[in-house]
Short mmCIF file of C-alpha atoms in Angstrom, two decimals:
data_model
loop_
_atom_site.label_atom_id
_atom_site.label_comp_id
_atom_site.label_asym_id
_atom_site.label_seq_id
_atom_site.Cartn_x
_atom_site.Cartn_y
_atom_site.Cartn_z
CA MET A 1 81.88 100.23 79.44
CA GLN A 2 79.60 102.21 82.00
CA GLY A 3 78.42 105.55 80.46
CA SER A 4 76.70 107.01 83.33
CA SER A 5 77.63 107.43 87.08
CA THR A 6 74.05 106.87 88.20
CA ALA A 7 74.20 103.25 86.85
CA TRP A 8 76.85 102.13 89.44
CA PRO A 9 74.89 100.25 91.91
CA TRP A 10 76.31 101.22 95.43
CA PRO A 11 74.45 103.88 96.87
CA ARG A 12 77.08 104.19 99.86
CA ALA A 13 80.80 104.39 98.96
CA ALA A 14 83.93 105.38 100.73
CA ILE A 15 87.31 106.18 98.84
CA THR A 16 90.69 106.86 100.41
CA GLY A 17 93.48 109.00 98.79
CA ALA A 18 90.47 110.97 97.03
CA SER A 19 92.30 114.16 96.87
CA SER A 20 93.84 113.74 93.36
CA GLY A 21 94.49 111.07 90.84
CA LEU A 22 92.56 108.04 90.61
CA GLY A 23 90.66 108.42 93.88
CA ALA A 24 89.51 111.91 92.76
CA ALA A 25 88.39 110.35 89.36
CA LEU A 26 86.74 107.28 91.17
CA ALA A 27 84.77 109.91 93.22
CA LEU A 28 83.69 111.93 90.47
CA GLU A 29 82.49 109.16 88.49
CA LEU A 30 80.57 107.88 91.52
CA ALA A 31 79.12 111.16 92.30
CA ALA A 32 75.51 111.38 91.60
CA PRO A 33 72.13 112.27 93.12
CA GLY A 34 70.85 109.83 95.74
CA ARG A 35 74.44 108.63 96.38
CA THR A 36 76.45 109.22 99.45
CA LEU A 37 80.15 109.40 99.29
CA HIS A 38 82.56 109.35 102.13
CA LEU A 39 86.04 110.76 100.92
CA SER A 40 89.50 110.88 102.84
CA GLY A 41 92.74 112.19 102.09
CA ARG A 42 95.79 113.75 103.70
CA ASP A 43 95.49 117.04 101.81
CA ALA A 44 92.39 118.78 103.30
CA ALA A 45 92.35 121.79 100.71
CA ARG A 46 92.42 119.44 97.84
CA LEU A 47 90.21 116.79 99.29
CA GLY A 48 87.58 119.59 99.75
CA ALA A 49 87.96 120.57 95.76
CA THR A 50 87.08 117.02 94.95
CA ALA A 51 84.23 116.88 97.54
CA ALA A 52 82.78 120.31 96.07
CA ALA A 53 82.92 118.78 92.70
CA CYS A 54 80.95 115.54 93.77
CA ARG A 55 78.52 117.74 95.30
CA ALA A 56 77.94 119.70 92.29
CA ARG A 57 77.08 116.67 90.75
CA GLY A 58 74.33 115.98 93.32
CA ALA A 59 76.12 113.59 95.60
CA THR A 60 76.00 113.84 99.40
CA VAL A 61 79.60 113.98 100.55
CA THR A 62 81.36 113.92 103.73
CA GLU A 63 85.15 114.75 103.71
CA THR A 64 87.85 113.68 106.39
CA ALA A 65 91.33 114.49 106.40
CA PHE A 66 93.76 111.93 107.80
CA ASP A 67 96.60 109.57 107.31
CA VAL A 68 95.70 105.85 106.44
CA ARG A 69 98.64 104.98 108.68
CA ASP A 70 96.80 105.98 111.72
CA ALA A 71 94.73 103.12 112.44
CA GLY A 72 92.54 104.74 114.92
CA ALA A 73 91.62 107.49 112.47
CA ALA A 74 90.89 105.06 109.78
CA ALA A 75 88.63 103.03 112.09
CA VAL A 76 86.76 106.04 113.35
CA TRP A 77 86.30 107.17 109.95
CA ILE A 78 84.96 103.82 108.50
CA ARG A 79 82.48 103.29 111.55
CA GLY A 80 81.37 106.75 111.19
CA THR A 81 79.95 105.93 107.88
CA GLY A 82 76.90 104.09 109.18
CA GLY A 83 77.12 101.42 106.73
CA LEU A 84 78.92 101.04 103.20
CA ASP A 85 78.27 99.17 100.02
CA LEU A 86 81.52 99.86 98.71
CA LEU A 87 84.95 100.92 100.15
CA VAL A 88 87.67 101.76 97.73
CA ALA A 89 91.07 101.36 99.25
CA ASN A 90 93.07 103.79 97.08
CA ALA A 91 95.70 105.70 99.16
CA GLY A 92 99.15 104.74 97.95
CA THR A 93 102.63 106.13 97.78
CA SER A 94 106.00 105.04 95.91
CA ALA A 95 109.78 106.10 96.53
CA GLY A 96 110.19 108.01 93.05
CA THR A 97 112.64 107.07 90.38
CA GLY A 98 116.27 107.60 90.24
CA GLY A 99 119.06 106.95 92.72
CA THR A 100 120.54 103.42 93.53
CA ARG A 101 118.74 102.27 96.46
CA GLU A 102 115.76 102.76 98.93
CA SER A 103 116.45 104.02 102.31
CA ALA A 104 115.18 102.16 105.30
CA ASP A 105 112.61 105.14 105.77
CA GLN A 106 111.38 104.94 102.43
CA VAL A 107 110.80 101.01 102.54
CA ALA A 108 108.94 101.51 105.86
CA ARG A 109 106.75 104.08 104.69
CA ILE A 110 105.77 102.63 101.47
CA PHE A 111 104.58 99.45 103.20
CA ALA A 112 102.79 101.48 105.86
CA VAL A 113 100.85 103.21 103.41
CA ASN A 114 100.37 100.77 100.61
CA LEU A 115 99.86 97.50 102.66
CA THR A 116 99.18 98.56 106.35
CA GLY A 117 97.31 101.63 105.56
CA ALA A 118 94.91 99.66 103.11
CA LEU A 119 94.33 97.33 105.71
CA ASN A 120 93.34 99.82 108.26
CA THR A 121 90.32 100.92 106.57
CA ILE A 122 89.65 97.23 104.81
CA MET A 123 89.32 95.38 108.28
CA PRO A 124 86.74 97.69 110.05
CA ALA A 125 84.85 97.93 106.81
CA LEU A 126 84.66 94.22 106.74
CA GLU A 127 83.50 94.18 110.36
CA ILE A 128 80.37 96.71 109.44
CA MET A 129 79.72 94.90 106.22
CA ARG A 130 79.08 91.60 107.82
CA ALA A 131 76.54 93.07 110.09
CA GLN A 132 74.50 94.62 107.01
CA PRO A 133 71.62 92.82 105.41
CA PRO A 134 72.48 91.58 101.85
CA GLY A 135 71.45 93.76 98.98
CA PRO A 136 69.48 92.83 95.95
CA ASP A 137 72.39 90.92 94.47
CA GLY A 138 72.72 89.07 97.66
CA ILE A 139 76.09 91.00 98.64
CA ARG A 140 76.50 92.73 101.95
CA GLY A 141 79.27 94.77 100.79
CA ARG A 142 82.33 95.13 98.43
CA VAL A 143 85.97 96.12 98.90
CA ALA A 144 88.38 97.33 95.81
CA ALA A 145 91.91 97.31 96.99
CA ILE A 146 94.02 99.37 94.58
CA ALA A 147 97.16 97.19 93.94
CA SER A 148 98.95 97.57 90.71
CA ILE A 149 100.37 95.69 87.66
CA ALA A 150 103.74 95.98 89.37
CA ALA A 151 102.64 93.44 91.78
CA PHE A 152 103.35 90.83 89.24
CA THR A 153 107.05 91.53 88.68
CA ALA A 154 110.07 92.28 91.08
CA SER A 155 111.33 95.39 89.39
CA PRO A 156 114.71 96.68 90.91
CA GLY A 157 113.30 100.12 90.04
CA ALA A 158 110.56 99.91 92.69
CA PRO A 159 111.50 97.12 95.31
CA ALA A 160 109.22 98.27 98.17
CA TYR A 161 106.32 99.51 95.66
CA CYS A 162 106.19 96.02 93.90
CA ALA A 163 106.30 94.21 97.13
CA SER A 164 103.78 96.13 98.99
CA LYS A 165 101.39 96.10 95.84
CA SER A 166 101.95 92.46 95.47
CA ALA A 167 101.28 91.60 99.05
CA LEU A 168 98.02 93.66 99.07
CA GLN A 169 97.00 91.75 95.78
CA ARG A 170 97.49 88.49 97.14
CA TRP A 171 95.81 89.31 100.45
CA THR A 172 92.87 90.71 98.84
CA GLU A 173 92.38 87.73 96.29
CA ALA A 174 92.84 85.18 99.08
CA THR A 175 90.40 86.90 101.52
CA ASP A 176 87.79 87.06 98.79
CA ALA A 177 88.14 83.45 98.50
CA THR A 178 86.17 83.01 101.98
CA ALA A 179 84.37 86.17 102.37
CA ARG A 180 82.15 85.17 99.48
CA ALA A 181 80.54 82.64 102.26
CA GLU A 182 79.82 85.75 104.28
CA GLY A 183 78.25 87.81 101.31
CA ILE A 184 81.14 89.92 101.10
CA ARG A 185 83.35 90.47 97.90
CA LEU A 186 86.92 91.69 97.70
CA HIS A 187 88.45 92.78 94.39
CA ALA A 188 92.02 93.26 93.77
CA VAL A 189 92.45 96.00 91.08
CA CYS A 190 95.89 96.13 89.43
CA PRO A 191 95.93 98.86 86.98
CA GLY A 192 98.93 100.00 84.58
CA PHE A 193 100.40 103.43 84.36
CA ILE A 194 97.88 106.39 85.10
CA ARG A 195 98.51 109.87 84.64
CA THR A 196 98.58 111.06 88.28
CA PRO A 197 100.90 113.40 90.40
CA MET A 198 102.61 110.33 91.26
CA THR A 199 103.79 109.26 88.11
CA ALA A 200 104.18 112.84 86.57
CA PRO A 201 108.00 112.97 87.66
CA ASN A 202 108.69 109.59 85.77
CA ARG A 203 111.42 110.12 83.20
CA PHE A 204 111.10 106.64 81.36
CA PRO A 205 108.53 105.53 78.75
CA MET A 206 104.99 104.49 80.46
CA PRO A 207 103.22 102.34 77.78
CA PHE A 208 99.64 102.48 77.70
CA LEU A 209 99.40 105.36 80.04
CA MET A 210 95.81 106.24 80.49
CA GLU A 211 93.94 109.00 82.02
CA PRO A 212 92.44 108.83 85.52
CA GLU A 213 88.89 108.97 84.22
CA GLU A 214 89.18 106.09 82.12
CA ALA A 215 91.00 104.16 85.22
CA ALA A 216 88.21 104.91 87.19
CA ARG A 217 85.68 103.51 84.77
CA ARG A 218 87.41 100.46 84.28
CA THR A 219 87.98 99.85 88.02
CA LEU A 220 84.32 100.08 88.68
CA ALA A 221 83.16 97.89 85.67
CA GLY A 222 85.57 95.27 86.84
CA VAL A 223 84.11 95.41 90.42
CA GLN A 224 80.57 95.49 88.91
CA LYS A 225 81.21 92.25 87.06
CA GLY A 226 82.31 90.59 90.23
CA ARG A 227 85.91 90.09 88.92
CA ALA A 228 88.18 89.11 91.87
CA ARG A 229 91.02 90.45 89.94
CA VAL A 230 90.33 93.70 88.02
CA VAL A 231 93.42 94.25 85.77
CA PHE A 232 94.32 96.48 82.84
CA PRO A 233 95.48 97.24 80.26
CA TRP A 234 95.89 93.64 79.14
CA PRO A 235 98.93 94.18 76.97
CA LEU A 236 100.80 95.53 79.91
CA TYR A 237 99.53 92.81 82.25
CA ALA A 238 101.00 90.04 79.93
CA ALA A 239 104.14 91.81 79.67
CA ALA A 240 104.37 92.03 83.33
CA ARG A 241 103.72 88.45 83.94
CA LEU A 242 106.12 87.39 81.14
CA ALA A 243 108.81 89.60 83.02
CA GLY A 244 107.84 87.82 86.14
CA ALA A 245 108.67 84.65 84.78
CA LEU A 246 112.25 85.60 83.89
CA PRO A 247 115.02 83.86 85.84
CA VAL A 248 115.69 86.11 89.11
CA SER A 249 119.50 86.28 88.19
CA TRP A 250 118.48 88.69 85.43
CA LEU A 251 117.32 91.08 87.66
CA SER A 252 120.68 92.21 88.60
CA ARG A 253 121.13 93.52 85.07
CA LEU A 254 118.11 95.99 85.38
CA PRO A 255 118.40 99.75 86.43
CA ALA A 256 117.71 100.22 90.10
CA LYS A 257 116.25 103.25 92.19
CA ALA A 258 115.52 104.94 95.24
CA ASP A 259 115.61 108.36 96.21
CA ALA A 260 112.39 109.86 97.48
CA ARG A 261 110.71 112.72 95.60
CA GLU A 262 109.66 114.44 98.51
CA PRO A 263 110.62 114.66 102.34
CA LEU A 264 108.87 111.98 104.63
CA PRO A 265 106.14 113.27 106.60
CA PRO A 266 106.16 112.98 110.14
CA PRO A 267 104.50 109.61 111.62
CA PRO A 268 100.67 109.84 112.41
CA PRO A 269 99.88 110.37 116.19
CA GLY A 270 99.43 107.15 118.20
#
């Protein structure tokens, strides 16, 4: 496992959802003298705190507050970086736990953030990476899309979350297969439970719960090793794959869910 943020080989990196949780941990793990970080998030105050902590570690940092559902703002942010060695599409959301169903608004919001929101930054990033000269390793740029181990099972407890993360994981891995010919790599990152504000309200056991700092190191190590699928921890991944192989009719016996933890925010402009 990597021990120093200066060892990561990407001088220019951008991270969405960098105001807290895994996104903030990734920013701090990458922060080092000589590295430029472009951080984004919806909460300007929390994003500013992450940016200040990264600057204290010697990194050059820009911070931009916007909602990844705003495709125009996402494209402007990406193009304003002037070039990227690594994009981490990390911003995500869920519908919470409890209740018996997900509302239409919840389902729409989860897909808009977790899938379309990720693509809103990934697609313009791929454009600028194609125009970049390759680095010492022959790669023009890398994209790490933060999916989830939940992508591998259809849990009635989080239908939209599982489906949106599954779609992101499948799209990322399929696109990586062809992007390699252009000197670009895409990595589907599928972590298990991480101690973040999103998982804090959970009232059920979260096996192999890990701290965001550890998850950040595992994420970056997997990307550096060139893995198309970066998944951890392995015992939980194995359990998810096993659950995904169960007869679909068994799903009706599992608990369902739904009510949102917070009011839905207004839609982005445009």
